[in-house]
């Protein structure tokens, strides 16, 4: 029987070309006058995003303080610095301008503002009770963070890349202007597309009779593949940028997982182990390598659904054909399909597995123990 | 170029078997202690819905007054009666328990509570500024009213069946228990499915390069057709009831129309003309008759999209084949496919057309004048 579910996603999305300045009025509409603007390493100063956002803030009469330097695979120390700054300046909201790393960091800042030690929440020793209102301007579609209430952060000290989920972390409003993504390096476009595919797959393989969600997920996966192919031909194709951006948002805003029991997430946890040990590995790239291995290892647990995936998404008449077509697509996009290609040696797999399994058994379709994870990593190697 | 859009849908959905009493805690969570319970003609007293809702309200300490008797194609006079009752009892929220007619009426009551004459809003001579918080318990999936901010009402005096849309009309929370729909008469299941299909089609045919929305819409349409077929074999198939219910919600909660310019809605307006003149014609049934005619008449305006619809939804190699397969499906479901079958005579078509065109030109793909609408009605005859 299809499981009972709740669906509630209050985030307001402002989407399209030239929409960046609208973040100002959106913040003002919520009654916030002073925000912390959190950003990455400066690319938004080169592509005009920063300027357009500042213009919107000024016109709406919103004041701000800035903190730069959030990096991919964002870390706790930077978040602590931001919380300190937010408190010292008595800001009323957080504004994230960047990709998933900046957005996730901003979520943790918004919650951490009211907590003694926000990492305690990740350790499940404390709970979020409230958070500052959060606003985002998205510059890289991938994580779906702009329309969900989850955040992933790395505690460098313990090499722990963990997630936190709380309804208070939904952004109040998010602005997505796909045209600012036209100048992205190709690998980032591919990694973003792969991240979106992975989010859908984390839910999809738990599907049995949830026909609406299953069919929507297939439509989304096919769309992602189709538009990434189009972007390989023309990275400045606005409509494909827009379709990829909206697909990535829907891939993890709840819609793709309705009634699918919260999703599996083992592959994500293995990837978090991977990039906790090798922070230079991009999240989407790691997922592209790990997912085919996870599928190969788990396919007997819900075979009809894996076969359906192969047929409906990859035009393959068997799970093996589906996996092969997925790998061929990644190769066509210039993405690696094995851990070996990343320069990781076989003995290192045990370290990654141990890191991933720090939190216990992984996943839901079949809860994976350390030996399972090692086997999957070997398949991915 | 894909149009800019905003997406914001704050309604909380509580979905599944046995969820009816949860409406009580949902109302309480919003801080409301006294509500007007609006209902239809009494079927909810026979199928246990009323009892389960009352139990939930009692356990949450929510008090209520009741008003019964909202009918299909709901009318203004009943809404006025409800507003009066809501004011006299100083309720803090409206709770609709029923199908689209009850939900739409409740929306107008929620807004009308604060207005001198709520019909002025339909005439575009007044604006909604606020509305009472609205809660719904859905007993018939069709209109999507449980997760959108639109309402359709008939002013009997002028035979005007018109719509109103305002963000304040989003329900705060809606409970959908698909198991209560297992005992519905077959025609209501078909009409509900057809209504959902129609909502998607109102957006779909404006599609050009909006691949995400187009692909999702096709997935939804295929799902509706598939699960109605399954329900024809077994009306008590819970999973199909659940899939139909969630499809119908998604068909008009904004997702199916993202970037599709607000939709066309000419067919709906023609149907409103039809059921304003013949209130015994169910909305979904009317749409099933009118849509193939509208498609036949409009197909040259965006032919690739009509061809795609025929191919992807109806497995037809031409628009004509798509229309034929759609009609064959309706016939298989026992639904009429011509106005003649409803007992309407040819001279009456002019009356229907005149009623529909009272508001001006209809639709967006090609704005339709009176002569166009008459032609479409003749095709549907």
mmCIF file of C-alpha atoms in Angstrom, chain A residues 30-312:
data_model
loop_
_atom_site.group_PDB
_atom_site.id
_atom_site.type_symbol
_atom_site.label_atom_id
_atom_site.label_comp_id
_atom_site.label_asym_id
_atom_site.label_seq_id
_atom_site.Cartn_x
_atom_site.Cartn_y
_atom_site.Cartn_z
ATOM 1 C CA UNK A 30 9.227 39.752 5.093
ATOM 2 C CA UNK A 31 10.021 42.810 7.205
ATOM 3 C CA UNK A 32 13.794 42.295 7.379
ATOM 4 C CA UNK A 33 16.031 45.343 7.092
ATOM 5 C CA UNK A 34 19.494 44.041 7.934
ATOM 6 C CA UNK A 35 20.967 40.834 6.549
ATOM 7 C CA UNK A 36 24.185 38.866 6.411
ATOM 8 C CA UNK A 37 25.168 38.289 2.799
ATOM 9 C CA UNK A 38 27.113 35.038 2.563
ATOM 10 C CA UNK A 39 29.085 34.256 -0.582
ATOM 11 C CA UNK A 40 31.777 32.073 -2.109
ATOM 12 C CA UNK A 41 35.115 32.829 -3.587
ATOM 13 C CA UNK A 42 34.258 35.809 -5.726
ATOM 14 C CA UNK A 43 32.952 34.538 -9.061
ATOM 15 C CA UNK A 44 29.723 36.459 -8.447
ATOM 16 C CA UNK A 45 31.756 39.655 -8.645
ATOM 17 C CA UNK A 46 32.880 38.749 -12.142
ATOM 18 C CA UNK A 47 29.561 37.728 -13.669
ATOM 19 C CA UNK A 48 27.448 40.636 -12.471
ATOM 20 C CA UNK A 49 25.426 38.673 -9.919
ATOM 21 C CA UNK A 50 26.829 40.538 -6.921
ATOM 22 C CA UNK A 51 26.139 43.895 -8.528
ATOM 23 C CA UNK A 52 22.539 43.010 -9.424
ATOM 24 C CA UNK A 53 21.859 41.682 -5.926
ATOM 25 C CA UNK A 54 23.317 44.796 -4.277
ATOM 26 C CA UNK A 55 21.208 46.968 -6.535
ATOM 27 C CA UNK A 56 18.081 45.065 -5.452
ATOM 28 C CA UNK A 57 19.000 45.364 -1.771
ATOM 29 C CA UNK A 58 19.704 49.081 -2.048
ATOM 30 C CA UNK A 59 16.493 49.839 -3.873
ATOM 31 C CA UNK A 60 14.525 47.967 -1.240
ATOM 32 C CA UNK A 61 16.348 49.761 1.576
ATOM 33 C CA UNK A 62 17.869 46.561 2.951
ATOM 34 C CA UNK A 63 21.247 46.948 4.685
ATOM 35 C CA UNK A 64 23.800 44.172 4.762
ATOM 36 C CA UNK A 65 27.132 42.917 6.018
ATOM 37 C CA UNK A 66 29.147 40.515 3.872
ATOM 38 C CA UNK A 67 31.134 37.381 4.475
ATOM 39 C CA UNK A 68 33.049 35.797 1.617
ATOM 40 C CA UNK A 69 34.990 32.623 1.204
ATOM 41 C CA UNK A 70 32.556 29.724 1.523
ATOM 42 C CA UNK A 71 34.166 26.850 -0.413
ATOM 43 C CA UNK A 72 32.865 23.719 -2.126
ATOM 44 C CA UNK A 73 32.299 20.991 0.493
ATOM 45 C CA UNK A 74 31.662 23.796 2.999
ATOM 46 C CA UNK A 75 33.137 23.564 6.463
ATOM 47 C CA UNK A 76 32.006 24.193 10.017
ATOM 48 C CA UNK A 77 34.731 26.733 10.837
ATOM 49 C CA UNK A 78 33.435 29.114 8.177
ATOM 50 C CA UNK A 79 29.888 28.710 9.473
ATOM 51 C CA UNK A 80 31.021 29.545 13.006
ATOM 52 C CA UNK A 81 32.702 32.689 11.668
ATOM 53 C CA UNK A 82 29.456 33.659 9.931
ATOM 54 C CA UNK A 83 27.347 33.054 13.049
ATOM 55 C CA UNK A 84 29.684 35.302 15.033
ATOM 56 C CA UNK A 85 29.410 38.035 12.423
ATOM 57 C CA UNK A 86 25.610 37.679 12.230
ATOM 58 C CA UNK A 87 25.332 38.050 16.005
ATOM 59 C CA UNK A 88 27.730 40.983 16.244
ATOM 60 C CA UNK A 89 25.776 42.818 13.572
ATOM 61 C CA UNK A 90 22.357 41.814 14.867
ATOM 62 C CA UNK A 91 21.149 40.807 11.425
ATOM 63 C CA UNK A 92 17.515 39.795 10.960
ATOM 64 C CA UNK A 93 18.022 37.367 8.088
ATOM 65 C CA UNK A 94 20.641 35.480 6.101
ATOM 66 C CA UNK A 95 21.053 35.981 2.363
ATOM 67 C CA UNK A 96 23.014 33.285 0.539
ATOM 68 C CA UNK A 97 24.361 34.190 -2.901
ATOM 69 C CA UNK A 98 26.008 31.244 -4.625
ATOM 70 C CA UNK A 99 25.669 27.521 -5.179
ATOM 71 C CA UNK A 100 24.722 24.680 -2.851
ATOM 72 C CA UNK A 101 27.739 25.155 -0.604
ATOM 73 C CA UNK A 102 26.856 28.747 0.154
ATOM 74 C CA UNK A 103 23.170 27.928 0.559
ATOM 75 C CA UNK A 104 23.810 25.000 2.890
ATOM 76 C CA UNK A 105 26.219 27.070 4.960
ATOM 77 C CA UNK A 106 23.625 29.842 5.198
ATOM 78 C CA UNK A 107 21.036 27.375 6.487
ATOM 79 C CA UNK A 108 23.348 26.238 9.253
ATOM 80 C CA UNK A 109 24.143 29.861 10.108
ATOM 81 C CA UNK A 110 20.413 30.670 10.267
ATOM 82 C CA UNK A 111 19.843 27.862 12.771
ATOM 83 C CA UNK A 112 23.171 28.260 14.573
ATOM 84 C CA UNK A 113 22.375 31.907 15.294
ATOM 85 C CA UNK A 114 20.103 30.632 18.078
ATOM 86 C CA UNK A 115 22.261 27.730 19.296
ATOM 87 C CA UNK A 116 25.282 27.458 21.539
ATOM 88 C CA UNK A 117 27.006 24.918 19.277
ATOM 89 C CA UNK A 118 25.295 24.159 15.985
ATOM 90 C CA UNK A 119 27.353 21.021 15.363
ATOM 91 C CA UNK A 120 25.499 19.375 18.238
ATOM 92 C CA UNK A 121 22.479 19.293 15.918
ATOM 93 C CA UNK A 122 24.428 17.224 13.380
ATOM 94 C CA UNK A 123 25.457 14.862 16.164
ATOM 95 C CA UNK A 124 21.766 14.553 17.136
ATOM 96 C CA UNK A 125 22.552 15.847 20.626
ATOM 97 C CA UNK A 126 20.629 19.112 20.174
ATOM 98 C CA UNK A 127 17.573 20.191 18.178
ATOM 99 C CA UNK A 128 16.806 23.221 16.049
ATOM 100 C CA UNK A 129 13.931 25.193 17.493
ATOM 101 C CA UNK A 130 14.033 28.228 15.280
ATOM 102 C CA UNK A 131 16.151 29.853 12.615
ATOM 103 C CA UNK A 132 16.648 33.290 11.104
ATOM 104 C CA UNK A 133 14.631 33.854 7.901
ATOM 105 C CA UNK A 134 16.694 32.661 4.968
ATOM 106 C CA UNK A 135 16.851 34.061 1.435
ATOM 107 C CA UNK A 136 18.877 32.707 -1.451
ATOM 108 C CA UNK A 137 20.134 33.752 -4.870
ATOM 109 C CA UNK A 138 21.174 30.601 -6.706
ATOM 110 C CA UNK A 139 24.104 30.648 -9.132
ATOM 111 C CA UNK A 140 24.591 26.913 -9.720
ATOM 112 C CA UNK A 141 21.703 24.455 -10.032
ATOM 113 C CA UNK A 142 22.567 21.136 -8.460
ATOM 114 C CA UNK A 143 21.788 20.540 -4.806
ATOM 115 C CA UNK A 144 18.168 21.722 -4.736
ATOM 116 C CA UNK A 145 19.013 23.560 -1.535
ATOM 117 C CA UNK A 146 17.126 26.629 -2.800
ATOM 118 C CA UNK A 147 13.780 24.917 -2.187
ATOM 119 C CA UNK A 148 14.310 22.419 0.595
ATOM 120 C CA UNK A 149 15.070 22.364 4.294
ATOM 121 C CA UNK A 150 18.232 20.255 4.297
ATOM 122 C CA UNK A 151 21.886 21.220 4.617
ATOM 123 C CA UNK A 152 25.140 19.282 4.402
ATOM 124 C CA UNK A 153 28.271 20.468 6.160
ATOM 125 C CA UNK A 154 31.747 19.121 6.869
ATOM 126 C CA UNK A 155 33.267 19.230 10.319
ATOM 127 C CA UNK A 156 36.934 19.318 9.336
ATOM 128 C CA UNK A 157 38.125 18.203 12.735
ATOM 129 C CA UNK A 158 36.422 14.850 12.603
ATOM 130 C CA UNK A 159 36.283 14.581 8.798
ATOM 131 C CA UNK A 160 32.505 14.336 9.209
ATOM 132 C CA UNK A 161 30.396 15.388 6.213
ATOM 133 C CA UNK A 162 26.888 15.128 7.605
ATOM 134 C CA UNK A 163 23.370 16.391 6.926
ATOM 135 C CA UNK A 164 20.718 18.178 8.929
ATOM 136 C CA UNK A 165 17.025 18.568 8.047
ATOM 137 C CA UNK A 166 14.512 20.898 9.687
ATOM 138 C CA UNK A 167 11.366 22.714 8.432
ATOM 139 C CA UNK A 168 12.772 25.993 9.754
ATOM 140 C CA UNK A 169 15.492 25.791 7.091
ATOM 141 C CA UNK A 170 13.197 26.290 4.072
ATOM 142 C CA UNK A 171 14.265 29.536 2.407
ATOM 143 C CA UNK A 172 11.533 32.171 2.563
ATOM 144 C CA UNK A 173 12.308 33.079 -1.044
ATOM 145 C CA UNK A 174 14.861 31.981 -3.622
ATOM 146 C CA UNK A 175 15.798 33.741 -6.829
ATOM 147 C CA UNK A 176 16.961 31.569 -9.734
ATOM 148 C CA UNK A 177 18.224 33.340 -12.842
ATOM 149 C CA UNK A 178 19.355 30.568 -15.213
ATOM 150 C CA UNK A 179 21.150 33.034 -17.480
ATOM 151 C CA UNK A 180 23.909 33.525 -14.893
ATOM 152 C CA UNK A 181 24.751 29.815 -15.316
ATOM 153 C CA UNK A 182 25.571 30.191 -19.002
ATOM 154 C CA UNK A 183 29.203 30.937 -18.200
ATOM 155 C CA UNK A 184 29.736 27.968 -15.860
ATOM 156 C CA UNK A 185 32.643 25.629 -16.588
ATOM 157 C CA UNK A 186 31.320 22.509 -18.342
ATOM 158 C CA UNK A 187 32.268 20.176 -15.487
ATOM 159 C CA UNK A 188 30.101 22.163 -13.089
ATOM 160 C CA UNK A 189 27.131 21.862 -15.431
ATOM 161 C CA UNK A 190 27.669 18.104 -15.650
ATOM 162 C CA UNK A 191 28.131 17.758 -11.895
ATOM 163 C CA UNK A 192 24.959 19.760 -11.317
ATOM 164 C CA UNK A 193 22.986 17.573 -13.707
ATOM 165 C CA UNK A 194 24.388 14.441 -12.121
ATOM 166 C CA UNK A 195 23.539 15.719 -8.653
ATOM 167 C CA UNK A 196 19.938 16.288 -9.760
ATOM 168 C CA UNK A 197 19.766 12.787 -11.283
ATOM 169 C CA UNK A 198 21.166 11.339 -8.067
ATOM 170 C CA UNK A 199 18.586 13.090 -5.890
ATOM 171 C CA UNK A 200 15.782 11.623 -7.964
ATOM 172 C CA UNK A 201 17.367 8.154 -7.915
ATOM 173 C CA UNK A 202 17.694 8.209 -4.124
ATOM 174 C CA UNK A 203 13.900 8.124 -4.049
ATOM 175 C CA UNK A 204 13.062 6.358 -7.290
ATOM 176 C CA UNK A 205 14.420 2.910 -6.491
ATOM 177 C CA UNK A 206 12.157 2.635 -3.447
ATOM 178 C CA UNK A 207 9.182 2.914 -5.824
ATOM 179 C CA UNK A 208 6.703 0.082 -6.307
ATOM 180 C CA UNK A 209 3.126 1.277 -6.933
ATOM 181 C CA UNK A 210 3.598 5.030 -6.369
ATOM 182 C CA UNK A 211 2.867 5.619 -10.062
ATOM 183 C CA UNK A 212 2.547 9.427 -9.928
ATOM 184 C CA UNK A 213 5.916 9.979 -8.306
ATOM 185 C CA UNK A 214 7.613 7.251 -10.338
ATOM 186 C CA UNK A 215 6.334 8.705 -13.622
ATOM 187 C CA UNK A 216 7.257 12.261 -12.620
ATOM 188 C CA UNK A 217 10.728 11.086 -11.635
ATOM 189 C CA UNK A 218 11.238 9.413 -14.997
ATOM 190 C CA UNK A 219 10.101 12.577 -16.756
ATOM 191 C CA UNK A 220 12.568 14.617 -14.688
ATOM 192 C CA UNK A 221 15.472 12.224 -15.269
ATOM 193 C CA UNK A 222 14.869 12.133 -19.018
ATOM 194 C CA UNK A 223 14.673 15.918 -19.048
ATOM 195 C CA UNK A 224 17.954 16.348 -17.179
ATOM 196 C CA UNK A 225 19.762 14.004 -19.570
ATOM 197 C CA UNK A 226 18.209 15.705 -22.585
ATOM 198 C CA UNK A 227 19.052 19.250 -21.575
ATOM 199 C CA UNK A 228 22.610 18.465 -20.435
ATOM 200 C CA UNK A 229 23.128 16.979 -23.906
ATOM 201 C CA UNK A 230 21.778 20.200 -25.420
ATOM 202 C CA UNK A 231 24.047 22.286 -23.206
ATOM 203 C CA UNK A 232 27.066 20.284 -24.337
ATOM 204 C CA UNK A 233 26.323 21.569 -27.827
ATOM 205 C CA UNK A 234 25.506 25.113 -26.712
ATOM 206 C CA UNK A 235 26.232 26.157 -23.112
ATOM 207 C CA UNK A 236 24.477 29.487 -23.708
ATOM 208 C CA UNK A 237 21.129 27.897 -24.679
ATOM 209 C CA UNK A 238 18.905 29.757 -22.213
ATOM 210 C CA UNK A 239 15.925 27.432 -22.394
ATOM 211 C CA UNK A 240 18.071 24.393 -21.622
ATOM 212 C CA UNK A 241 19.688 26.260 -18.722
ATOM 213 C CA UNK A 242 16.201 27.077 -17.449
ATOM 214 C CA UNK A 243 14.994 23.491 -17.870
ATOM 215 C CA UNK A 244 18.054 22.128 -16.091
ATOM 216 C CA UNK A 245 17.690 24.643 -13.275
ATOM 217 C CA UNK A 246 14.025 23.907 -12.653
ATOM 218 C CA UNK A 247 14.632 20.135 -12.908
ATOM 219 C CA UNK A 248 17.354 20.377 -10.282
ATOM 220 C CA UNK A 249 15.021 22.316 -7.991
ATOM 221 C CA UNK A 250 12.209 19.776 -8.421
ATOM 222 C CA UNK A 251 14.664 16.903 -7.958
ATOM 223 C CA UNK A 252 14.884 17.700 -4.268
ATOM 224 C CA UNK A 253 11.997 19.934 -3.256
ATOM 225 C CA UNK A 254 9.845 17.032 -2.068
ATOM 226 C CA UNK A 255 7.858 16.395 -5.272
ATOM 227 C CA UNK A 256 10.246 13.722 -6.560
ATOM 228 C CA UNK A 257 10.042 11.788 -3.310
ATOM 229 C CA UNK A 258 6.340 11.897 -2.463
ATOM 230 C CA UNK A 259 5.298 8.645 -0.739
ATOM 231 C CA UNK A 260 8.769 7.158 -1.323
ATOM 232 C CA UNK A 261 9.534 6.692 2.378
ATOM 233 C CA UNK A 262 12.082 9.470 2.693
ATOM 234 C CA UNK A 263 14.425 8.010 0.100
ATOM 235 C CA UNK A 264 17.408 5.702 0.406
ATOM 236 C CA UNK A 265 20.421 8.055 0.626
ATOM 237 C CA UNK A 266 23.070 5.332 1.035
ATOM 238 C CA UNK A 267 24.848 6.499 -2.114
ATOM 239 C CA UNK A 268 24.901 10.066 -0.824
ATOM 240 C CA UNK A 269 26.335 8.913 2.472
ATOM 241 C CA UNK A 270 29.039 6.936 0.690
ATOM 242 C CA UNK A 271 29.802 10.013 -1.404
ATOM 243 C CA UNK A 272 29.990 12.097 1.759
ATOM 244 C CA UNK A 273 32.573 9.600 3.002
ATOM 245 C CA UNK A 274 34.418 9.991 -0.273
ATOM 246 C CA UNK A 275 34.520 13.775 -0.266
ATOM 247 C CA UNK A 276 35.181 13.932 3.490
ATOM 248 C CA UNK A 277 38.414 12.030 2.715
ATOM 249 C CA UNK A 278 39.026 13.746 -0.644
ATOM 250 C CA UNK A 279 37.532 17.244 -0.434
ATOM 251 C CA UNK A 280 38.681 17.992 -3.975
ATOM 252 C CA UNK A 281 36.150 15.461 -5.331
ATOM 253 C CA UNK A 282 33.048 17.359 -6.443
ATOM 254 C CA UNK A 283 29.821 15.951 -4.987
ATOM 255 C CA UNK A 284 28.082 15.398 -8.331
ATOM 256 C CA UNK A 285 31.161 13.754 -9.821
ATOM 257 C CA UNK A 286 31.404 11.361 -6.892
ATOM 258 C CA UNK A 287 27.715 10.477 -7.194
ATOM 259 C CA UNK A 288 28.106 9.737 -10.909
ATOM 260 C CA UNK A 289 30.808 7.207 -10.083
ATOM 261 C CA UNK A 290 29.074 5.648 -7.092
ATOM 262 C CA UNK A 291 25.476 5.308 -8.286
ATOM 263 C CA UNK A 292 26.066 2.726 -11.045
ATOM 264 C CA UNK A 293 27.978 0.613 -8.497
ATOM 265 C CA UNK A 294 25.204 0.911 -5.916
ATOM 266 C CA UNK A 295 22.642 -0.081 -8.565
ATOM 267 C CA UNK A 296 24.715 -3.062 -9.641
ATOM 268 C CA UNK A 297 25.013 -4.200 -6.026
ATOM 269 C CA UNK A 298 21.378 -3.583 -4.988
ATOM 270 C CA UNK A 299 19.405 -4.489 -8.110
ATOM 271 C CA UNK A 300 17.998 -7.746 -6.794
ATOM 272 C CA UNK A 301 16.288 -5.913 -3.899
ATOM 273 C CA UNK A 302 13.620 -4.304 -6.129
ATOM 274 C CA UNK A 303 14.395 -5.681 -9.577
ATOM 275 C CA UNK A 304 11.202 -4.555 -11.404
ATOM 276 C CA UNK A 305 11.943 -0.956 -10.478
ATOM 277 C CA UNK A 306 15.601 -1.175 -11.567
ATOM 278 C CA UNK A 307 14.445 -2.706 -14.863
ATOM 279 C CA UNK A 308 11.874 0.033 -15.287
ATOM 280 C CA UNK A 309 14.619 2.626 -14.693
ATOM 281 C CA UNK A 310 16.828 1.018 -17.335
ATOM 282 C CA UNK A 311 13.960 0.958 -19.836
ATOM 283 C CA UNK A 312 12.262 4.305 -19.206
#
